[in-house]
């Protein structure tokens, strides 16, 4: 009976062109988000991607053109129903598969020798690839349920109609909401801090969110870490120049980085290098 090929063995067999395409996609937030939209639909246009991601049509159109230029995606024949619609090529399907593997398993270890990991863009998405997005009008219970669906997440980001970050709800705020709920259930007077918040709609996102400190892709990791410590935020929203949410820098992603740095330092001490 033939032995089943392991993932690492199959990874070594992937051509250098495909590997380079995977790196090329991951290094651009615009290309990465656009490519991953094809997980859920076979045919997509710029307006479809813009609607599902909150990005501008121009941003999505540029990404599609880039993917087409590298033969990752191809435009369908112009027509009434398919004009400016795209689909993945066979190469694109392989690239998407390996992009998902990179994002979910061992990406940090495999890229550690190729990137310096000095900047936010090198680290965010190692754990949380798609941050939880909510709006002011949602109930806090809905937010908690969203967080529970993915154990890697501990925070939710409140955005406006243009996908700009206007607030954040972290684990602490969710626990405070649970405390308030239990107080009502046990018929106990809630703490003063919760009574003040209930002047807004009880258990609403707006009542419990706070204005977060943000970072951008080109910010240094060390500066992001200082922000985390100074402001008591274990996670930081990553935004573009317009304040639009593009990802999350998770505290555990920095722990991964720190673990790798310490491992290398210990190795250098042992070898005397």
Short mmCIF file of C-alpha atoms in Angstrom, two decimals:
data_model
loop_
_atom_site.label_atom_id
_atom_site.label_comp_id
_atom_site.label_asym_id
_atom_site.label_seq_id
_atom_site.Cartn_x
_atom_site.Cartn_y
_atom_site.Cartn_z
CA UNK A 1 0.00 0.00 0.00
CA UNK A 2 1.43 3.37 -1.03
CA UNK A 3 2.43 5.69 1.79
CA UNK A 4 0.34 8.84 2.02
CA UNK A 5 2.37 11.90 1.13
CA UNK A 6 2.79 14.35 4.01
CA UNK A 7 2.07 18.04 3.65
CA UNK A 8 5.74 18.96 4.13
CA UNK A 9 6.78 16.53 1.39
CA UNK A 10 4.21 17.94 -1.02
CA UNK A 11 5.33 21.46 -0.08
CA UNK A 12 8.89 20.65 -1.14
CA UNK A 13 7.60 19.48 -4.52
CA UNK A 14 5.91 22.79 -5.32
CA UNK A 15 7.75 24.69 -8.03
CA UNK A 16 9.71 27.82 -7.26
CA UNK A 17 7.34 29.86 -9.42
CA UNK A 18 4.36 28.90 -7.28
CA UNK A 19 6.27 29.58 -4.07
CA UNK A 20 7.25 33.01 -5.36
CA UNK A 21 3.64 33.74 -6.28
CA UNK A 22 2.51 32.74 -2.78
CA UNK A 23 5.05 35.13 -1.22
CA UNK A 24 4.06 37.84 -3.70
CA UNK A 25 0.40 37.53 -2.70
CA UNK A 26 1.07 37.47 1.06
CA UNK A 27 3.28 40.55 0.91
CA UNK A 28 0.38 42.69 -0.35
CA UNK A 29 -2.73 43.13 1.75
CA UNK A 30 -4.66 44.20 -1.34
CA UNK A 31 -3.77 41.07 -3.30
CA UNK A 32 -4.21 38.76 -0.32
CA UNK A 33 -7.70 39.95 0.56
CA UNK A 34 -8.80 39.85 -3.09
CA UNK A 35 -7.46 36.35 -3.72
CA UNK A 36 -9.09 34.96 -0.58
CA UNK A 37 -12.50 36.21 -1.73
CA UNK A 38 -12.40 33.44 -4.34
CA UNK A 39 -12.75 30.90 -1.53
CA UNK A 40 -16.45 31.70 -1.46
CA UNK A 41 -17.28 32.45 -5.11
CA UNK A 42 -16.11 31.17 -8.47
CA UNK A 43 -16.71 34.39 -10.40
CA UNK A 44 -16.10 37.85 -8.94
CA UNK A 45 -15.85 41.43 -10.09
CA UNK A 46 -14.34 44.47 -8.39
CA UNK A 47 -17.75 45.60 -7.11
CA UNK A 48 -18.41 42.16 -5.58
CA UNK A 49 -15.10 42.21 -3.73
CA UNK A 50 -15.60 45.82 -2.65
CA UNK A 51 -19.01 44.99 -1.20
CA UNK A 52 -17.79 41.96 0.76
CA UNK A 53 -14.56 43.51 2.09
CA UNK A 54 -15.46 47.18 2.54
CA UNK A 55 -12.57 48.25 0.31
CA UNK A 56 -12.90 50.70 -2.55
CA UNK A 57 -13.75 49.45 -6.04
CA UNK A 58 -10.49 51.00 -7.25
CA UNK A 59 -8.51 49.00 -4.69
CA UNK A 60 -10.24 45.76 -5.69
CA UNK A 61 -9.89 46.51 -9.40
CA UNK A 62 -6.17 47.14 -9.03
CA UNK A 63 -5.71 43.87 -7.16
CA UNK A 64 -7.61 41.93 -9.82
CA UNK A 65 -5.45 43.49 -12.53
CA UNK A 66 -2.32 42.48 -10.62
CA UNK A 67 -3.55 38.91 -10.22
CA UNK A 68 -4.44 38.81 -13.91
CA UNK A 69 -1.00 40.09 -14.91
CA UNK A 70 0.63 37.25 -12.98
CA UNK A 71 -1.86 34.74 -14.46
CA UNK A 72 -3.35 33.98 -11.08
CA UNK A 73 -6.77 35.20 -12.26
CA UNK A 74 -8.31 35.71 -15.68
CA UNK A 75 -11.12 37.90 -16.95
CA UNK A 76 -14.15 36.20 -18.45
CA UNK A 77 -15.26 37.03 -21.97
CA UNK A 78 -17.12 40.36 -22.03
CA UNK A 79 -20.87 39.90 -22.05
CA UNK A 80 -24.04 41.13 -20.44
CA UNK A 81 -23.81 38.78 -17.45
CA UNK A 82 -20.07 38.32 -17.12
CA UNK A 83 -18.51 41.66 -18.05
CA UNK A 84 -15.44 42.34 -15.94
CA UNK A 85 -15.90 39.20 -13.93
CA UNK A 86 -12.83 37.19 -13.01
CA UNK A 87 -12.08 33.62 -12.05
CA UNK A 88 -8.95 31.90 -10.79
CA UNK A 89 -6.73 30.12 -13.26
CA UNK A 90 -5.46 26.63 -12.47
CA UNK A 91 -2.31 28.30 -11.16
CA UNK A 92 -4.43 30.67 -9.09
CA UNK A 93 -6.28 27.78 -7.46
CA UNK A 94 -2.97 26.21 -6.42
CA UNK A 95 -1.69 29.55 -5.13
CA UNK A 96 -4.87 30.09 -3.09
CA UNK A 97 -4.52 26.63 -1.56
CA UNK A 98 -0.94 27.29 -0.49
CA UNK A 99 -1.71 30.80 0.71
CA UNK A 100 -4.31 29.31 3.06
CA UNK A 101 -1.77 26.77 4.30
CA UNK A 102 0.80 29.48 4.90
CA UNK A 103 -1.69 31.52 6.89
CA UNK A 104 -2.91 28.62 9.00
CA UNK A 105 0.12 26.41 9.69
CA UNK A 106 3.73 27.21 10.41
CA UNK A 107 4.00 30.40 8.41
CA UNK A 108 6.13 32.08 11.04
CA UNK A 109 8.66 29.26 11.15
CA UNK A 110 9.02 29.00 7.38
CA UNK A 111 9.39 32.72 6.74
CA UNK A 112 11.59 33.54 9.74
CA UNK A 113 14.79 33.18 7.75
CA UNK A 114 13.53 35.38 4.91
CA UNK A 115 12.05 38.38 6.72
CA UNK A 116 13.49 40.51 9.50
CA UNK A 117 10.07 40.78 11.20
CA UNK A 118 10.78 44.37 12.11
CA UNK A 119 7.50 45.74 10.85
CA UNK A 120 3.81 45.16 11.51
CA UNK A 121 3.29 43.95 7.93
CA UNK A 122 5.68 41.04 8.61
CA UNK A 123 3.79 39.76 11.64
CA UNK A 124 0.08 40.50 11.51
CA UNK A 125 -2.06 37.67 10.10
CA UNK A 126 0.20 34.98 11.57
CA UNK A 127 -2.66 34.01 13.90
CA UNK A 128 -5.73 36.11 13.12
CA UNK A 129 -6.19 36.39 9.37
CA UNK A 130 -9.63 38.01 9.41
CA UNK A 131 -10.47 40.29 12.37
CA UNK A 132 -14.00 40.32 13.76
CA UNK A 133 -15.91 43.31 12.44
CA UNK A 134 -19.03 44.71 14.14
CA UNK A 135 -21.12 47.88 14.12
CA UNK A 136 -22.42 50.18 16.84
CA UNK A 137 -25.96 48.95 16.39
CA UNK A 138 -25.18 45.33 17.23
CA UNK A 139 -25.93 43.74 20.56
CA UNK A 140 -22.97 42.70 22.67
CA UNK A 141 -24.22 39.12 22.85
CA UNK A 142 -23.82 38.90 19.06
CA UNK A 143 -20.23 40.09 19.42
CA UNK A 144 -19.47 37.51 22.10
CA UNK A 145 -20.86 34.76 19.90
CA UNK A 146 -18.69 35.90 16.99
CA UNK A 147 -15.60 35.77 19.21
CA UNK A 148 -16.50 32.31 20.50
CA UNK A 149 -16.68 31.00 16.93
CA UNK A 150 -12.92 31.47 16.54
CA UNK A 151 -10.78 30.75 19.64
CA UNK A 152 -7.87 32.67 18.11
CA UNK A 153 -9.73 35.96 18.49
CA UNK A 154 -10.25 38.00 21.65
CA UNK A 155 -11.27 41.37 20.22
CA UNK A 156 -13.87 42.84 17.88
CA UNK A 157 -13.53 46.05 15.90
CA UNK A 158 -16.34 48.55 15.43
CA UNK A 159 -16.37 50.16 11.99
CA UNK A 160 -18.46 52.80 10.25
CA UNK A 161 -20.05 52.62 6.81
CA UNK A 162 -16.65 53.23 5.19
CA UNK A 163 -14.99 50.42 7.15
CA UNK A 164 -13.03 52.90 9.31
CA UNK A 165 -12.29 51.91 12.90
CA UNK A 166 -14.42 53.86 15.36
CA UNK A 167 -14.14 51.57 18.37
CA UNK A 168 -12.99 48.27 19.80
CA UNK A 169 -14.33 45.69 22.23
CA UNK A 170 -11.68 43.57 23.89
CA UNK A 171 -11.99 40.57 26.20
CA UNK A 172 -12.09 42.83 29.28
CA UNK A 173 -15.17 44.67 27.99
CA UNK A 174 -16.91 41.40 27.18
CA UNK A 175 -16.21 40.08 30.68
CA UNK A 176 -17.60 43.29 32.17
CA UNK A 177 -20.77 42.79 30.14
CA UNK A 178 -21.02 39.24 31.46
CA UNK A 179 -20.57 40.63 34.97
CA UNK A 180 -23.46 43.01 34.39
CA UNK A 181 -25.64 40.23 33.02
CA UNK A 182 -24.90 38.00 36.01
CA UNK A 183 -25.65 40.89 38.37
CA UNK A 184 -29.12 41.21 36.89
CA UNK A 185 -29.65 37.46 37.01
CA UNK A 186 -28.58 37.26 40.67
CA UNK A 187 -30.54 40.43 41.51
CA UNK A 188 -27.35 42.13 42.70
CA UNK A 189 -26.70 45.85 42.28
CA UNK A 190 -24.20 46.19 39.39
CA UNK A 191 -20.85 47.96 39.97
CA UNK A 192 -20.87 51.73 39.50
CA UNK A 193 -18.82 51.57 36.30
CA UNK A 194 -21.51 49.38 34.70
CA UNK A 195 -24.39 51.53 35.99
CA UNK A 196 -22.83 54.52 34.24
CA UNK A 197 -22.59 52.64 30.96
CA UNK A 198 -26.20 51.53 31.11
CA UNK A 199 -27.28 55.09 30.41
CA UNK A 200 -26.78 53.86 26.85
CA UNK A 201 -28.60 50.81 25.50
CA UNK A 202 -27.87 47.91 27.90
CA UNK A 203 -25.40 45.36 26.54
CA UNK A 204 -24.93 47.34 23.33
CA UNK A 205 -21.68 47.62 21.41
CA UNK A 206 -21.71 51.40 21.80
CA UNK A 207 -22.00 51.11 25.59
CA UNK A 208 -18.91 48.96 25.95
CA UNK A 209 -16.57 49.93 23.11
CA UNK A 210 -13.53 52.16 23.54
CA UNK A 211 -11.38 54.17 21.13
CA UNK A 212 -8.36 51.97 20.36
CA UNK A 213 -4.79 52.82 19.56
CA UNK A 214 -4.04 51.73 16.00
CA UNK A 215 -0.99 50.78 13.96
CA UNK A 216 -0.14 50.74 10.26
CA UNK A 217 1.65 48.13 8.18
CA UNK A 218 4.88 50.14 8.01
CA UNK A 219 5.08 50.72 11.78
CA UNK A 220 7.89 48.94 13.60
CA UNK A 221 7.02 45.93 15.73
CA UNK A 222 8.87 47.40 18.71
CA UNK A 223 6.74 50.57 18.49
CA UNK A 224 3.56 48.48 18.28
CA UNK A 225 4.64 46.53 21.35
CA UNK A 226 5.23 49.76 23.26
CA UNK A 227 1.70 50.88 22.34
CA UNK A 228 0.29 47.58 23.59
CA UNK A 229 2.04 47.94 26.93
CA UNK A 230 1.39 51.66 27.40
CA UNK A 231 -2.32 51.49 26.58
CA UNK A 232 -3.08 48.02 27.94
CA UNK A 233 -4.24 46.65 24.59
CA UNK A 234 -3.36 43.02 23.89
CA UNK A 235 -4.48 43.41 20.27
CA UNK A 236 -4.09 46.36 17.91
CA UNK A 237 -6.20 47.15 14.84
CA UNK A 238 -4.09 47.58 11.70
CA UNK A 239 -5.40 50.40 9.49
CA UNK A 240 -4.47 52.03 6.21
CA UNK A 241 -3.79 55.73 5.66
CA UNK A 242 -7.56 56.42 5.68
CA UNK A 243 -8.19 54.61 8.95
CA UNK A 244 -9.79 51.64 7.19
CA UNK A 245 -9.39 48.35 9.05
CA UNK A 246 -7.17 45.88 7.17
CA UNK A 247 -6.24 43.45 9.94
CA UNK A 248 -5.28 42.82 13.55
CA UNK A 249 -1.89 42.61 15.22
CA UNK A 250 -2.53 39.97 17.86
CA UNK A 251 -0.50 39.87 21.07
CA UNK A 252 0.25 36.21 20.47
CA UNK A 253 1.82 37.11 17.12
CA UNK A 254 4.37 39.20 18.99
CA UNK A 255 4.88 36.30 21.41
CA UNK A 256 5.68 34.13 18.39
CA UNK A 257 8.18 36.72 17.24
CA UNK A 258 9.72 36.98 20.70
CA UNK A 259 9.98 33.21 20.99
CA UNK A 260 11.82 33.03 17.67
CA UNK A 261 14.17 35.87 18.64
CA UNK A 262 14.99 34.20 21.97
CA UNK A 263 15.52 30.86 20.24
CA UNK A 264 18.03 32.43 17.89
CA UNK A 265 19.76 34.26 20.73
CA UNK A 266 20.11 31.01 22.69
CA UNK A 267 21.43 29.24 19.61
CA UNK A 268 23.99 32.00 19.02
CA UNK A 269 25.14 31.78 22.64
CA UNK A 270 25.55 28.02 22.36
CA UNK A 271 27.54 28.25 19.13
CA UNK A 272 29.46 31.34 20.13
CA UNK A 273 28.39 33.26 17.04
#
